[in-house]
Tab-separated table of C-alpha atoms and ligand atoms in Angstrom:
chain	number	residue	atom	x	y	z
A	1	MET	CA	3.725	-14.596	16.084
A	2	ALA	CA	6.224	-14.135	18.935
A	3	ASP	CA	9.459	-12.276	18.162
A	4	THR	CA	11.458	-15.350	19.049
A	5	ASP	CA	9.783	-17.542	16.413
A	6	PRO	CA	12.102	-18.492	13.533
A	7	PRO	CA	11.211	-17.337	9.993
A	8	LEU	CA	8.693	-19.624	8.276
A	9	VAL	CA	11.338	-20.728	5.769
A	10	GLN	CA	15.126	-20.399	6.093
A	11	ILE	CA	17.200	-21.244	3.047
A	12	SER	CA	20.938	-21.421	3.586
A	13	GLY	CA	23.778	-22.278	1.234
A	14	VAL	CA	21.482	-23.901	-1.311
A	15	ARG	CA	23.220	-25.059	-4.484
A	16	LYS	CA	21.841	-26.694	-7.598
A	17	SER	CA	23.601	-27.545	-10.862
A	18	PHE	CA	22.325	-29.025	-14.087
A	19	ASP	CA	25.475	-30.667	-15.503
A	20	ALA	CA	27.756	-27.716	-16.295
A	21	VAL	CA	25.121	-25.058	-15.486
A	22	HIS	CA	25.519	-23.884	-11.892
A	23	ALA	CA	22.024	-22.448	-11.499
A	24	LEU	CA	22.260	-21.891	-7.717
A	25	GLN	CA	25.689	-21.323	-6.176
A	26	GLY	CA	24.870	-20.577	-2.571
A	27	VAL	CA	21.508	-18.956	-1.867
A	28	ASP	CA	20.598	-17.631	1.587
A	29	LEU	CA	17.078	-16.326	2.067
A	30	ASP	CA	14.535	-16.099	4.874
A	31	ILE	CA	10.790	-15.969	4.320
A	32	VAL	CA	9.039	-14.391	7.284
A	33	GLY	CA	5.522	-15.622	8.034
A	34	SER	CA	2.541	-13.463	6.972
A	35	GLU	CA	4.754	-11.260	4.816
A	36	VAL	CA	5.144	-10.875	1.061
A	37	THR	CA	8.751	-11.628	0.109
A	38	ALA	CA	9.771	-10.639	-3.416
A	39	LEU	CA	12.350	-12.699	-5.283
A	40	LEU	CA	14.094	-10.585	-7.910
A	41	GLY	CA	16.797	-11.208	-10.452
A	42	ASP	CA	17.596	-10.987	-14.136
A	43	ASN	CA	16.661	-13.750	-16.572
A	44	GLY	CA	18.574	-16.878	-15.662
A	45	ALA	CA	19.507	-15.630	-12.166
A	46	GLY	CA	18.046	-18.793	-10.625
A	47	LYS	CA	14.637	-17.679	-9.317
A	48	SER	CA	12.556	-20.490	-10.799
A	49	THR	CA	15.207	-23.050	-9.847
A	50	LEU	CA	15.075	-21.856	-6.235
A	51	VAL	CA	11.282	-22.137	-6.280
A	52	ARG	CA	11.584	-25.676	-7.623
A	53	CYS	CA	13.934	-26.551	-4.751
A	54	LEU	CA	11.331	-25.189	-2.350
A	55	THR	CA	8.467	-27.118	-3.907
A	56	GLY	CA	10.161	-30.502	-4.069
A	57	VAL	CA	10.645	-30.525	-7.852
A	58	HIS	CA	14.481	-30.382	-7.685
A	59	PRO	CA	16.161	-31.578	-4.502
A	60	PRO	CA	19.100	-29.174	-3.840
A	61	ASP	CA	22.654	-30.550	-4.307
A	62	ALA	CA	23.795	-28.856	-1.101
A	63	GLY	CA	22.591	-26.511	1.606
A	64	GLU	CA	19.683	-26.567	3.962
A	65	ILE	CA	16.016	-25.617	3.968
A	66	ARG	CA	14.340	-25.169	7.349
A	67	PHE	CA	10.593	-24.943	7.772
A	68	ARG	CA	9.382	-23.464	11.069
A	69	GLY	CA	12.931	-23.983	12.324
A	70	GLU	CA	13.152	-27.686	11.414
A	71	PRO	CA	15.419	-28.939	8.599
A	72	ILE	CA	13.309	-30.538	5.868
A	73	ARG	CA	13.994	-32.669	2.799
A	74	LEU	CA	11.462	-32.259	0.036
A	75	SER	CA	11.616	-35.196	-2.350
A	76	SER	CA	8.452	-34.463	-4.292
A	77	PRO	CA	5.823	-31.771	-4.828
A	78	ASP	CA	3.536	-33.833	-2.569
A	79	ASP	CA	5.996	-33.348	0.314
A	80	ALA	CA	5.733	-29.587	-0.173
A	81	ARG	CA	1.942	-29.732	-0.429
A	82	ARG	CA	1.719	-31.604	2.843
A	83	LEU	CA	3.438	-28.621	4.497
A	84	GLY	CA	0.897	-26.257	2.922
A	85	ILE	CA	3.240	-24.935	0.212
A	86	GLU	CA	1.449	-24.261	-3.095
A	87	THR	CA	2.673	-22.697	-6.331
A	88	VAL	CA	0.901	-20.626	-8.952
A	89	TYR	CA	2.844	-21.358	-12.135
A	90	GLN	CA	3.156	-19.039	-15.101
A	91	THR	CA	0.987	-21.506	-17.026
A	92	LEU	CA	-1.652	-21.406	-14.215
A	93	GLY	CA	-2.613	-25.079	-14.463
A	94	LEU	CA	-6.272	-24.437	-15.218
A	95	ILE	CA	-8.306	-26.651	-17.549
A	96	GLU	CA	-10.161	-24.522	-20.093
A	97	ASP	CA	-13.142	-26.778	-20.627
A	98	LEU	CA	-13.855	-27.399	-16.960
A	99	GLN	CA	-16.031	-25.103	-14.894
A	100	VAL	CA	-14.542	-22.769	-12.283
A	101	TRP	CA	-15.536	-24.963	-9.307
A	102	GLN	CA	-14.103	-28.066	-11.023
A	103	ASN	CA	-10.787	-26.257	-11.437
A	104	LEU	CA	-10.786	-25.196	-7.784
A	105	TYR	CA	-11.174	-28.855	-6.745
A	106	LEU	CA	-8.989	-30.362	-9.476
A	107	ASN	CA	-7.416	-33.606	-8.149
A	108	ARG	CA	-8.881	-32.878	-4.720
A	109	GLU	CA	-12.520	-33.664	-5.395
A	110	LEU	CA	-14.858	-33.959	-2.428
A	111	THR	CA	-16.877	-37.120	-2.202
A	112	THR	CA	-19.858	-38.195	-0.162
A	113	GLY	CA	-21.116	-41.652	0.858
A	114	PHE	CA	-18.744	-44.534	1.581
A	115	GLY	CA	-17.156	-47.602	-0.029
A	116	PRO	CA	-18.698	-48.492	-3.405
A	117	PHE	CA	-21.351	-45.807	-2.861
A	118	ARG	CA	-18.843	-42.971	-2.851
A	119	VAL	CA	-19.874	-40.232	-5.301
A	120	LEU	CA	-18.617	-36.742	-6.104
A	121	ASP	CA	-20.125	-34.154	-3.784
A	122	LYS	CA	-20.834	-31.605	-6.487
A	123	LYS	CA	-23.176	-29.529	-4.330
A	124	SER	CA	-20.582	-28.990	-1.596
A	125	MET	CA	-17.833	-28.226	-4.097
A	126	ILE	CA	-19.990	-25.612	-5.844
A	127	SER	CA	-21.055	-23.903	-2.627
A	128	SER	CA	-17.531	-23.930	-1.149
A	129	SER	CA	-16.137	-22.630	-4.428
A	130	LYS	CA	-18.446	-19.624	-4.137
A	131	GLU	CA	-17.224	-19.129	-0.572
A	132	ILE	CA	-13.523	-19.452	-1.489
A	133	LEU	CA	-13.880	-16.802	-4.206
A	134	SER	CA	-16.078	-14.412	-2.233
A	135	LYS	CA	-13.804	-14.613	0.818
A	136	LEU	CA	-10.980	-13.273	-1.359
A	137	ASP	CA	-13.337	-10.913	-3.179
A	138	VAL	CA	-12.512	-12.506	-6.532
A	139	ASN	CA	-14.763	-11.226	-9.267
A	140	VAL	CA	-16.046	-14.385	-10.994
A	141	PRO	CA	-19.811	-14.050	-11.528
A	142	ASN	CA	-20.589	-17.734	-12.009
A	143	VAL	CA	-18.594	-20.706	-10.710
A	144	ARG	CA	-20.451	-22.919	-13.206
A	145	ALA	CA	-18.979	-21.061	-16.206
A	146	THR	CA	-16.025	-22.706	-17.952
A	147	VAL	CA	-12.571	-21.169	-17.563
A	148	ARG	CA	-12.474	-20.723	-21.358
A	149	ARG	CA	-14.872	-17.787	-20.911
A	150	MET	CA	-12.730	-16.040	-18.267
A	151	SER	CA	-10.444	-13.031	-18.777
A	152	GLY	CA	-6.711	-13.250	-18.067
A	153	GLY	CA	-7.163	-11.514	-14.721
A	154	GLN	CA	-10.005	-13.816	-13.694
A	155	ARG	CA	-7.919	-16.868	-14.601
A	156	GLN	CA	-4.957	-15.604	-12.600
A	157	SER	CA	-7.261	-14.890	-9.643
A	158	ILE	CA	-8.846	-18.357	-9.811
A	159	SER	CA	-5.410	-19.947	-9.880
A	160	ILE	CA	-4.256	-17.852	-6.900
A	161	ALA	CA	-7.481	-18.535	-4.968
A	162	ARG	CA	-7.008	-22.262	-5.539
A	163	ALA	CA	-3.403	-22.144	-4.321
A	164	ALA	CA	-4.408	-20.059	-1.305
A	165	ASN	CA	-7.225	-22.435	-0.440
A	166	TRP	CA	-4.909	-25.472	-0.345
A	167	GLY	CA	-1.633	-23.762	0.469
A	168	LYS	CA	-2.632	-22.462	3.840
A	169	THR	CA	0.972	-21.692	4.714
A	170	LEU	CA	3.008	-20.460	1.768
A	171	VAL	CA	1.836	-19.463	-1.691
A	172	ILE	CA	4.553	-19.031	-4.311
A	173	MET	CA	3.757	-16.964	-7.404
A	174	ASP	CA	6.015	-16.891	-10.455
A	175	GLU	CA	5.285	-13.612	-12.285
A	176	PRO	CA	1.530	-13.593	-11.611
A	177	THR	CA	0.790	-10.439	-13.603
A	178	ALA	CA	3.212	-10.842	-16.530
A	179	ALA	CA	0.382	-11.267	-19.050
A	180	LEU	CA	-2.169	-8.885	-17.519
A	181	GLY	CA	-3.403	-5.390	-18.260
A	182	VAL	CA	-3.297	-2.480	-15.820
A	183	ARG	CA	-6.698	-3.053	-14.162
A	184	GLU	CA	-6.272	-6.805	-13.924
A	185	THR	CA	-2.796	-6.334	-12.441
A	186	ALA	CA	-4.255	-4.011	-9.802
A	187	ALA	CA	-6.891	-6.623	-8.911
A	188	VAL	CA	-4.275	-9.370	-8.536
A	189	GLU	CA	-2.076	-7.092	-6.400
A	190	GLU	CA	-5.078	-6.390	-4.179
A	191	LEU	CA	-5.651	-10.140	-3.901
A	192	ILE	CA	-2.015	-10.663	-2.851
A	193	ARG	CA	-2.446	-8.037	-0.107
A	194	ARG	CA	-5.667	-9.675	1.094
A	195	LEU	CA	-3.933	-13.051	1.257
A	196	ARG	CA	-1.128	-11.560	3.329
A	197	ASP	CA	-3.613	-9.832	5.619
A	198	SER	CA	-5.377	-13.169	6.144
A	199	GLY	CA	-2.090	-14.648	7.414
A	200	VAL	CA	-0.866	-16.432	4.273
A	201	THR	CA	2.828	-16.023	3.478
A	202	VAL	CA	3.652	-15.149	-0.134
A	203	LEU	CA	6.841	-15.549	-2.157
A	204	LEU	CA	6.465	-13.382	-5.241
A	205	ILE	CA	8.701	-13.530	-8.294
A	206	SER	CA	8.350	-10.314	-10.252
A	207	HIS	CA	10.203	-8.243	-12.832
A	208	ASP	CA	7.968	-5.251	-12.077
A	209	MET	CA	9.638	-2.951	-9.525
A	210	GLY	CA	6.456	-0.892	-9.171
A	211	GLN	CA	4.630	-4.025	-8.148
A	212	VAL	CA	7.367	-4.991	-5.703
A	213	THR	CA	7.220	-1.619	-3.979
A	214	ARG	CA	3.401	-1.789	-3.911
A	215	VAL	CA	2.962	-5.257	-2.420
A	216	ALA	CA	6.177	-6.686	-0.968
A	217	ASP	CA	7.553	-6.277	2.559
A	218	THR	CA	11.032	-7.662	1.873
A	219	ALA	CA	12.951	-8.122	-1.376
A	220	TYR	CA	15.815	-10.492	-2.188
A	221	VAL	CA	17.924	-10.084	-5.284
A	222	LEU	CA	19.561	-13.116	-6.883
A	223	ARG	CA	22.505	-12.593	-9.218
A	224	ARG	CA	24.095	-15.481	-11.087
A	225	GLY	CA	22.767	-18.040	-8.621
A	226	ARG	CA	23.762	-16.180	-5.458
A	227	THR	CA	21.936	-13.944	-3.004
A	228	ALA	CA	23.214	-10.490	-3.931
A	229	ALA	CA	21.100	-8.370	-1.596
A	230	ARG	CA	18.245	-8.231	0.856
A	231	ARG	CA	16.229	-5.043	1.270
A	232	THR	CA	13.296	-3.963	3.387
A	233	VAL	CA	10.983	-2.609	0.726
A	234	ALA	CA	9.987	0.462	2.758
A	235	ASP	CA	13.695	1.451	2.899
A	236	THR	CA	14.589	1.064	-0.784
A	237	THR	CA	13.533	2.327	-4.210
A	238	GLY	CA	12.735	0.730	-7.540
A	239	ASP	CA	15.929	2.298	-8.925
A	240	GLU	CA	18.103	0.761	-6.234
A	241	LEU	CA	16.505	-2.647	-6.804
A	242	VAL	CA	17.138	-2.390	-10.562
A	243	GLY	CA	20.788	-1.474	-9.853
A	244	LEU	CA	21.149	-4.501	-7.593
A	245	ILE	CA	19.570	-6.767	-10.214
A	246	THR	CA	21.855	-5.596	-13.034
A	247	GLY	CA	24.958	-5.397	-10.840
A	248	ALA	CA	25.318	-1.615	-11.356
A	249	ILE	CA	25.039	-1.428	-7.558
A	250	GLU	CA	27.247	-3.803	-5.634
A	251	GLY	CA	25.108	-6.031	-3.466
A	252	ASP	CA	25.640	-6.830	0.175
A	253	VAL	CA	23.462	-9.458	1.745
A	254	HIS	CA	24.153	-7.995	5.159
A	255	ALA	CA	22.980	-4.517	4.176
B	301	LIG	N1	16.034	-28.232	-15.874
B	301	LIG	C1	17.109	-27.529	-16.260
B	301	LIG	N2	18.106	-28.095	-16.957
B	301	LIG	C2	19.196	-27.383	-17.337
B	301	LIG	N3	19.377	-26.084	-17.043
B	301	LIG	C3	18.434	-25.466	-16.339
B	301	LIG	C4	17.252	-26.140	-15.912
B	301	LIG	N4	16.478	-25.249	-15.228
B	301	LIG	C5	17.161	-24.085	-15.223
B	301	LIG	N5	18.334	-24.214	-15.885
B	301	LIG	C6	19.346	-23.150	-16.066
B	301	LIG	O1	19.597	-22.594	-14.791
B	301	LIG	C7	19.771	-21.175	-14.874
B	301	LIG	C8	18.752	-20.494	-13.967
B	301	LIG	O2	17.465	-20.649	-14.566
B	301	LIG	P1	16.108	-20.190	-13.868
B	301	LIG	O3	15.006	-20.724	-14.705
B	301	LIG	O4	16.125	-20.583	-12.452
B	301	LIG	O5	16.191	-18.611	-14.009
B	301	LIG	P2	15.123	-17.483	-13.646
B	301	LIG	O6	15.779	-16.554	-12.680
B	301	LIG	O7	13.850	-18.101	-13.251
B	301	LIG	O8	14.967	-16.702	-15.036
B	301	LIG	P3	13.666	-16.022	-15.737
B	301	LIG	O9	13.529	-14.653	-15.146
B	301	LIG	O10	14.064	-15.954	-17.177
B	301	LIG	O11	12.471	-16.894	-15.513
B	301	LIG	C9	19.649	-20.824	-16.349
B	301	LIG	O12	20.935	-20.776	-16.900
B	301	LIG	C10	18.860	-21.990	-16.924
B	301	LIG	O13	19.147	-22.177	-18.274
B	302	LIG	MG1	11.899	-18.127	-14.085
């Protein structure tokens, strides 16, 4: 990417209220392409609301979102998907009783034939599912096993691999390792790094400062619906980030 290219996403002055609750009161944030940007903030700071503005769930009340330098209006999640923006939700969105490959192609099934002869192309979906998972080095031994039999880490990885496969541009993850053990967390962090190295841009919501310092390039801190600080991760510490989150350290977006 040339130095003169604008950031992939530029959010400026975004506001969003729910009746008397002013969830976002002026958020400014840039997401640079092929980087991992961490979005930090205490409970209720507005992180999930900002993500919903970016994925077309809640249109902002005010402010602007630019994508590759162009102002965009996202009126639905489909609008975001068309731009290659995908989200891995805390609930993962996997169906327990379906097999791994069926989850990877959920609502995006491949078909073969034409007109009334159109049928599901199960063979292609199974073989591409194997490819999608092996490309990202995801450890799922059998794509024909049901998700019910998968561990928490495998489920998280399947959900991320699915988002990365369809969200070629930006993958947003809301606390992807909140429910995972140490080894599974390490595997998911490795997957996030591989995604970034393959050119996918990641927006990562996390409450784990260790994780942020391990995988993120840039961190933004939201406090009470406003951007409180931006830090280059290599130039900060977990302690400073915690101070910015709690307000013990005064933020300065221009720092
Ligand atoms: N749909 C909604 N209707 C009313 N209030 C909402 C709605 N969504 C969020 N809020 C409020 O907006 C504020 C910001 O919430 P948000 O979910 O964005 O926080 P968060 O930073 O994601 O917190 P957490 O770390 O707990 O997930 C909170 O006060 C919340 O109660
Ligand atoms: Mg949230």
